[in-house]
Structures are given as structure tokens and as C-alpha cells.
Short mmCIF file of C-alpha atoms in Angstrom, two decimals:
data_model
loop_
_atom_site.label_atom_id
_atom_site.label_comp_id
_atom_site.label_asym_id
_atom_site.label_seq_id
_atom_site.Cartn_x
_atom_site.Cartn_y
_atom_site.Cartn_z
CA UNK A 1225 0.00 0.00 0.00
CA UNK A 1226 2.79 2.29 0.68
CA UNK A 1227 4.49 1.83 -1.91
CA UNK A 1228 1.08 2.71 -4.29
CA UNK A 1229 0.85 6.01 -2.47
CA UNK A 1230 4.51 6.85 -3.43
CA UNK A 1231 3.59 5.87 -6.36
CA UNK A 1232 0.86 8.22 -6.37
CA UNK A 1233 3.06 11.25 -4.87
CA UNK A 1234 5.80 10.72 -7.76
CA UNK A 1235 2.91 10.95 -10.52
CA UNK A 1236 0.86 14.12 -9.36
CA UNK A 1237 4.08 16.11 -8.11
CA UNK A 1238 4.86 15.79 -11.74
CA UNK A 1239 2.09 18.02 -12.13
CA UNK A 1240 2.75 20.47 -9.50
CA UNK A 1241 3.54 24.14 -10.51
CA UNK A 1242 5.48 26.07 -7.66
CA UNK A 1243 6.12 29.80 -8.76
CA UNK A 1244 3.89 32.70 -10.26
CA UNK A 1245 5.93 32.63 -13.21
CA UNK A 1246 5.28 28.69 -13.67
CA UNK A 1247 1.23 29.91 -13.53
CA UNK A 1248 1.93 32.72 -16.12
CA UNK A 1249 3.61 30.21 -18.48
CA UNK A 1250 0.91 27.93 -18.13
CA UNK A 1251 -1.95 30.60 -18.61
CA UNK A 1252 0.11 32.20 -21.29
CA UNK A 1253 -0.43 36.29 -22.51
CA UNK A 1254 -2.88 37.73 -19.78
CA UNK A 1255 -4.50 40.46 -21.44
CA UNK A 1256 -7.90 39.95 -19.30
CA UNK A 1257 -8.54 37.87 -16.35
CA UNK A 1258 -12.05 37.68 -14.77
CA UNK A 1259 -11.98 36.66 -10.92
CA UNK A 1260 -15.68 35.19 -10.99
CA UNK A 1261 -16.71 34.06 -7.29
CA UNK A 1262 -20.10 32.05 -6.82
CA UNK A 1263 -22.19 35.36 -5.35
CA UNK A 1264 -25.18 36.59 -7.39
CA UNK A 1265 -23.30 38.95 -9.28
CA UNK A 1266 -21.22 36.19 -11.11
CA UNK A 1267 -23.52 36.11 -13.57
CA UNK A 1268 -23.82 39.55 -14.11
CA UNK A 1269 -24.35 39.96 -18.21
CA UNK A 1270 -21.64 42.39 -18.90
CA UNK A 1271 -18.87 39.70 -18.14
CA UNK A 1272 -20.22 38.33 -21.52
CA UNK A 1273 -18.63 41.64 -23.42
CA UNK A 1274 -15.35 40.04 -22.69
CA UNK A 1275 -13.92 38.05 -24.97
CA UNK A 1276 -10.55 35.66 -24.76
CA UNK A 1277 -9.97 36.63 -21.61
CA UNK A 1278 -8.41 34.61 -18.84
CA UNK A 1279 -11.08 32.99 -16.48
CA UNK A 1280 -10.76 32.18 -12.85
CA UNK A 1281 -13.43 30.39 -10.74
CA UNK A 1282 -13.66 29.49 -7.36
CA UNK A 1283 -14.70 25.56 -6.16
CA UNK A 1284 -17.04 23.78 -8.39
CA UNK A 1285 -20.93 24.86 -7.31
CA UNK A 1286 -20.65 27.22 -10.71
CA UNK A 1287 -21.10 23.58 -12.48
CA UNK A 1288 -24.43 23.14 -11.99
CA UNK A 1289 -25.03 26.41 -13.89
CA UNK A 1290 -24.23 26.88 -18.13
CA UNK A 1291 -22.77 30.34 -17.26
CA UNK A 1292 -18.56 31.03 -17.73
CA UNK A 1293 -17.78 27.34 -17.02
CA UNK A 1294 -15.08 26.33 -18.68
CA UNK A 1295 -12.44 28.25 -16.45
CA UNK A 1296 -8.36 28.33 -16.72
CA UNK A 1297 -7.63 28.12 -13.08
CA UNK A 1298 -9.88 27.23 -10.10
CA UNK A 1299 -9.75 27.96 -6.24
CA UNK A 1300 -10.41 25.32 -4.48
CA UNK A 1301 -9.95 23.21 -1.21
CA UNK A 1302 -12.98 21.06 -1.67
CA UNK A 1303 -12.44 17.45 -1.97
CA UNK A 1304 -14.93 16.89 -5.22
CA UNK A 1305 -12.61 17.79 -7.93
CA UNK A 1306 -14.92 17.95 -11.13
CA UNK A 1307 -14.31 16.39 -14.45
CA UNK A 1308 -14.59 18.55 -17.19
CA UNK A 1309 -14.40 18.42 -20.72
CA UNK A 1310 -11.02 20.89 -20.64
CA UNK A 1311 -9.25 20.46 -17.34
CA UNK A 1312 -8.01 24.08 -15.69
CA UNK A 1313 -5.34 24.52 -13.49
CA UNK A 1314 -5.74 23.73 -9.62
CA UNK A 1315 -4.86 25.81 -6.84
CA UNK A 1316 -5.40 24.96 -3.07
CA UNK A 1317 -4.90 27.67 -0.48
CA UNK A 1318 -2.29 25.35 1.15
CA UNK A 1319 -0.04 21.95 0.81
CA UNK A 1320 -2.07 20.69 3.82
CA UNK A 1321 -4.96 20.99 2.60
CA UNK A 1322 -4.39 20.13 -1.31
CA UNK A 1323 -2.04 17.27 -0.77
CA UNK A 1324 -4.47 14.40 0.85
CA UNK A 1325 -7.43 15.80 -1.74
CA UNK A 1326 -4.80 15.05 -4.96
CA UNK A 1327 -3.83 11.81 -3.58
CA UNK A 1328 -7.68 10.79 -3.33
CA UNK A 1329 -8.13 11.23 -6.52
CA UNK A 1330 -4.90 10.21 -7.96
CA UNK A 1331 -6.32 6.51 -6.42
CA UNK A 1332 -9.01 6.92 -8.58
CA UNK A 1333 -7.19 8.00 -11.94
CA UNK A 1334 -8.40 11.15 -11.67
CA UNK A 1335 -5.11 13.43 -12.56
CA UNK A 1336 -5.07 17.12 -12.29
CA UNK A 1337 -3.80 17.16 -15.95
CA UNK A 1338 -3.64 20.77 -15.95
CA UNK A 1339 -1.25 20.96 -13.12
CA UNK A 1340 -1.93 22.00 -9.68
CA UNK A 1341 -0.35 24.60 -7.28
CA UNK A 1342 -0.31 24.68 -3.39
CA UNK A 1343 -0.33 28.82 -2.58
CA UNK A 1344 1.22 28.84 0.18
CA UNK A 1345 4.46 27.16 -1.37
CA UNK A 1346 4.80 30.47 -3.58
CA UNK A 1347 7.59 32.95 -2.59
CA UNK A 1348 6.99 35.15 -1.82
CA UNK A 1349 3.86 34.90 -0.28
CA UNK A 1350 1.33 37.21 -1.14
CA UNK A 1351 -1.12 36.13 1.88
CA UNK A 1352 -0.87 35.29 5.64
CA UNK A 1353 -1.37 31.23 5.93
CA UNK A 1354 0.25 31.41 9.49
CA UNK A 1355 -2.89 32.33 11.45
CA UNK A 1356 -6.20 30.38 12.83
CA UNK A 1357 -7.75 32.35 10.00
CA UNK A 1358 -6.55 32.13 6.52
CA UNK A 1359 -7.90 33.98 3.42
CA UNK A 1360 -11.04 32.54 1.50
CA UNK A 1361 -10.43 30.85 -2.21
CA UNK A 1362 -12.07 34.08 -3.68
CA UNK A 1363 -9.61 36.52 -2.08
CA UNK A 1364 -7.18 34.49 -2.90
CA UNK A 1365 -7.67 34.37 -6.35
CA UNK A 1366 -8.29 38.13 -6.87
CA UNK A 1367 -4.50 38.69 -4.67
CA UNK A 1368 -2.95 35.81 -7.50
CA UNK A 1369 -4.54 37.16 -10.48
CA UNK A 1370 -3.13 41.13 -9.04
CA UNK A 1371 0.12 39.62 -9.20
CA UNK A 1372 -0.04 38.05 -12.87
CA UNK A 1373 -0.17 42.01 -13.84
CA UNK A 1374 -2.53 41.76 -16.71
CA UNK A 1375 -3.71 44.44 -18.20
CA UNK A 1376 -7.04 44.35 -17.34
CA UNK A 1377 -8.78 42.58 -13.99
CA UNK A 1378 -12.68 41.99 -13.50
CA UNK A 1379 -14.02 40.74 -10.60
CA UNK A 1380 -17.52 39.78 -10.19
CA UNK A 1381 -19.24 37.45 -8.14
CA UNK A 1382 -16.81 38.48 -4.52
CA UNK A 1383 -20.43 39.52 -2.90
CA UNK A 1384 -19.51 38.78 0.50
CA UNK A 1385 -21.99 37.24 1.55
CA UNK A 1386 -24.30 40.00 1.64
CA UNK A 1387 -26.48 39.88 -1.90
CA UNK A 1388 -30.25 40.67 -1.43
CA UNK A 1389 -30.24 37.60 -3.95
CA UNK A 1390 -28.60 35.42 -1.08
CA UNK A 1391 -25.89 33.46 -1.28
CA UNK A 1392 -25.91 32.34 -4.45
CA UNK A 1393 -27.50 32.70 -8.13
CA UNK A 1394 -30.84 30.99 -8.20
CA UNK A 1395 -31.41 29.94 -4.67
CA UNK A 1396 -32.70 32.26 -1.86
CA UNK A 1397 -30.05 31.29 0.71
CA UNK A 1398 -28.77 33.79 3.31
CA UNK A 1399 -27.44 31.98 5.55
CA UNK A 1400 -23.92 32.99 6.96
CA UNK A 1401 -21.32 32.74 4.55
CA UNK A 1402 -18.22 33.34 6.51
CA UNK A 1403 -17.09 30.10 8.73
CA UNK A 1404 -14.34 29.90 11.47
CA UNK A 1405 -11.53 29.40 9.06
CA UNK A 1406 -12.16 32.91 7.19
CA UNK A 1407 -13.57 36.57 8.37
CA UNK A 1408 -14.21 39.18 5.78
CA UNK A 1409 -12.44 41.51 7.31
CA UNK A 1410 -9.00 39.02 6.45
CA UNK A 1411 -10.45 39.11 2.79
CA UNK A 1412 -10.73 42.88 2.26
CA UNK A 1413 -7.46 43.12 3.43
CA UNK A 1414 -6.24 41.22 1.06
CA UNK A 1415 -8.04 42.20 -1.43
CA UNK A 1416 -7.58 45.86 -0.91
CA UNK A 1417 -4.12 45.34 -0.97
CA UNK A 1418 -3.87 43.55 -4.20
CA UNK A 1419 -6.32 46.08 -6.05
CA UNK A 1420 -4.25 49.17 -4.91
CA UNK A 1421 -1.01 46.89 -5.95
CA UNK A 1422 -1.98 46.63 -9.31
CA UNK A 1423 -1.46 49.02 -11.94
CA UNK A 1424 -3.82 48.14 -15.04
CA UNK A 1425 -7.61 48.97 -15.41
CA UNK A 1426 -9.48 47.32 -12.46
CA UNK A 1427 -13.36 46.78 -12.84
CA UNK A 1428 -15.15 45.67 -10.08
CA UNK A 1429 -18.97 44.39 -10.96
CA UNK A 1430 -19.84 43.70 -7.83
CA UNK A 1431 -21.35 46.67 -5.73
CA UNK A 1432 -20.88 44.86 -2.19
CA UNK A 1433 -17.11 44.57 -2.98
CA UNK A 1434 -16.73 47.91 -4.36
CA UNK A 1435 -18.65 49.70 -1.56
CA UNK A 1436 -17.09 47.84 1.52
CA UNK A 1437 -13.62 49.10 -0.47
CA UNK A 1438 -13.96 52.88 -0.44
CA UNK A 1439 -10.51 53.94 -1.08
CA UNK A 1440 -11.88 52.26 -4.81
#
């Protein structure tokens, strides 16, 4: 059995992309990335006016729904990796967290062809993964796709919990968003600091985000 999981470990680390630049060469030109969370405003209809951009998505719920899903890079620490017609790149917040997910699967031939990063192996960091709190997926993916430096960044879809819609397109759920691992106070942080970091056009589509950032 042990020797299976090495087996395992050898195949997927393969896979494994450790630097921003490995992510840009995998990506390849960023003109245009959209940073889509799973809020209401992800599928707000002026995302459609861009075209051949670079599309990030957060965890897999967006796959119930034909809307943007065939992303480059996704966000992720939930164990139910999907299987989609063209595989995007994987990134878990942390090694801890990604590691025992990519071995599950990698027992059941499912391969994260498009490789797979662990964040907080990236130097230099660009978040805190020290503390009891760490940032969400979506924060994290807005602070990684700041650092690509494309020319444009749009980010819809970072609601914050706090959509008169709910939690999420389609269902009427407003229940609390935030659990003990994250606070949005953490995220905004982040995220403020990325936004201000980054010197191309920056459109924001959704209000929550934009009005809890005021300096925007």
C-alpha cells in the first residue's frame, strides 16, 4: 500500500507548478482575467462583453449552472474535484490541505492534468497562511490574479456574503457565509491590498465589494 501512495506522490508532483511565473507560463499572454466568485453577481451579463480573456473560478458549485464554465484556473480546497471536458489549473490555499485531496483522486485515476499549485508554497507569499484564519479561495484568487499584472482585472461574483439575492445565483439562501476558518475583514485586506497593488484597469462588478472598499 505504501508503496502505491509513493507511487501516487511521484505521478501528481509531476504536475505540481510552484512559482507565479510557472502559472503565467501555463496561462500564457494575460491580457484579461475575470476573478468570478459564486455570489449573485457572477452572472452579471456584462462579463459576456469580454472576450478571450483569462477565467478564474472558485470551487465547483458554478457547475451546476451553463454560465462562464469552462475556467483556466480554479480555487479550491474542496475534496470533489470535477471532471470537465477541458481540465483548468488547480490551486489549493495550502499543501495541507491540497495534498491528501490530490492523492484521493490520484487513487481513482483522476489526474489534475492541468497541473496544480499549493499557494502557500509560492515565494513570496502574497497572503498570511500562518494564522487560525486564513484567506477565503475568492480573495485568494483576486490577490494571485493582481500579481499576474494583466492588463485588465474583473471581478464579479466576490459579494460577500451579503447579496439581497442570497448566497448564491438561483437559490434564496442567506445563511452565513463566513465560517471559522475565514472573516471578511482578512479578505478585504487582502483584497484591498492587491487592487491598490496593481497598476492596469481594475473593474469591479460587484457593488458589495466595491462599496465595503472605499478607497476604490
Amino acid at each position: 500500500m505504501e508503496h502505491c501512495k509513493d507511487m501516487r506522490t511521484d505521478a501528481i508532483n509531476g504536475m505540481r507548478i510552484d512559482s507565479l511565473d510557472e502559472v503565467k507560463n501555463r496561462l500564457g499572454r494575460c491580457e484579461t482575467i475575470i476573478c468570478l466568485g459564486n455570489g449573485p453577481s457572477s452572472e452579471d451579463a456584462r462579463l459576456a462583453g469580454y472576450h478571450d480573456a483569462i477565467l478564474f473560478r472558485v470551487n465547483w458549485i458554478w457547475t451546476q449552472r451553463a454560465w462562464l464554465a469552462a475556467p483556466d484556473m480554479v480555487f479550491t480546497a474542496d475534496p470533489d474535484l470535477a471532471r470537465l471536458p477541458r481540465q483548468p489549473i488547480i490551486a489549493f490555499p495550502t499543501q495541507a490541505i491540497g495534498e491528501p485531496i490530490l492523492l484521493d483522486h490520484a487513487a481513482k485515476g483522476h489526474h489534475p492534468e492541468a497541473g496544480y499549485c499549493h499557494l502557500d508554497r509560492f515565494t513570496p507569499s502574497f497572503a498570511d497562511f500562518a494564522g487560525p484564519r486564513i484567506p477565503t479561495n475568492g480573495a485568494l484568487m483576486i490577490a494571485l490574479a493582481a500579481a499576474l499584472r494583466p492588463r485588465r482585472l474583473v471581478v464579479s461574483g466576490i459579494d460577500l456574503y451579503r447579496h439581497p439575492q442570497g448566497k448564491y445565483p438561483g437559490e434564496a439562501d442567506n445563511s452565513e457565509g463566513y465560517t471559522s476558518q475565514h472573516s471578511a475583514d482578512i479578505d478585504l485586506d487582502l483584497i484591498g491590498r492587491a487592487i491598490a497593488g496593481h497598476d492596469g484597469e481594475t473593474v469591479i462588478l460587484s457593488d458589495n465589494l466595491r462599496q465595503a472598499l472605499p478607497s476604490l
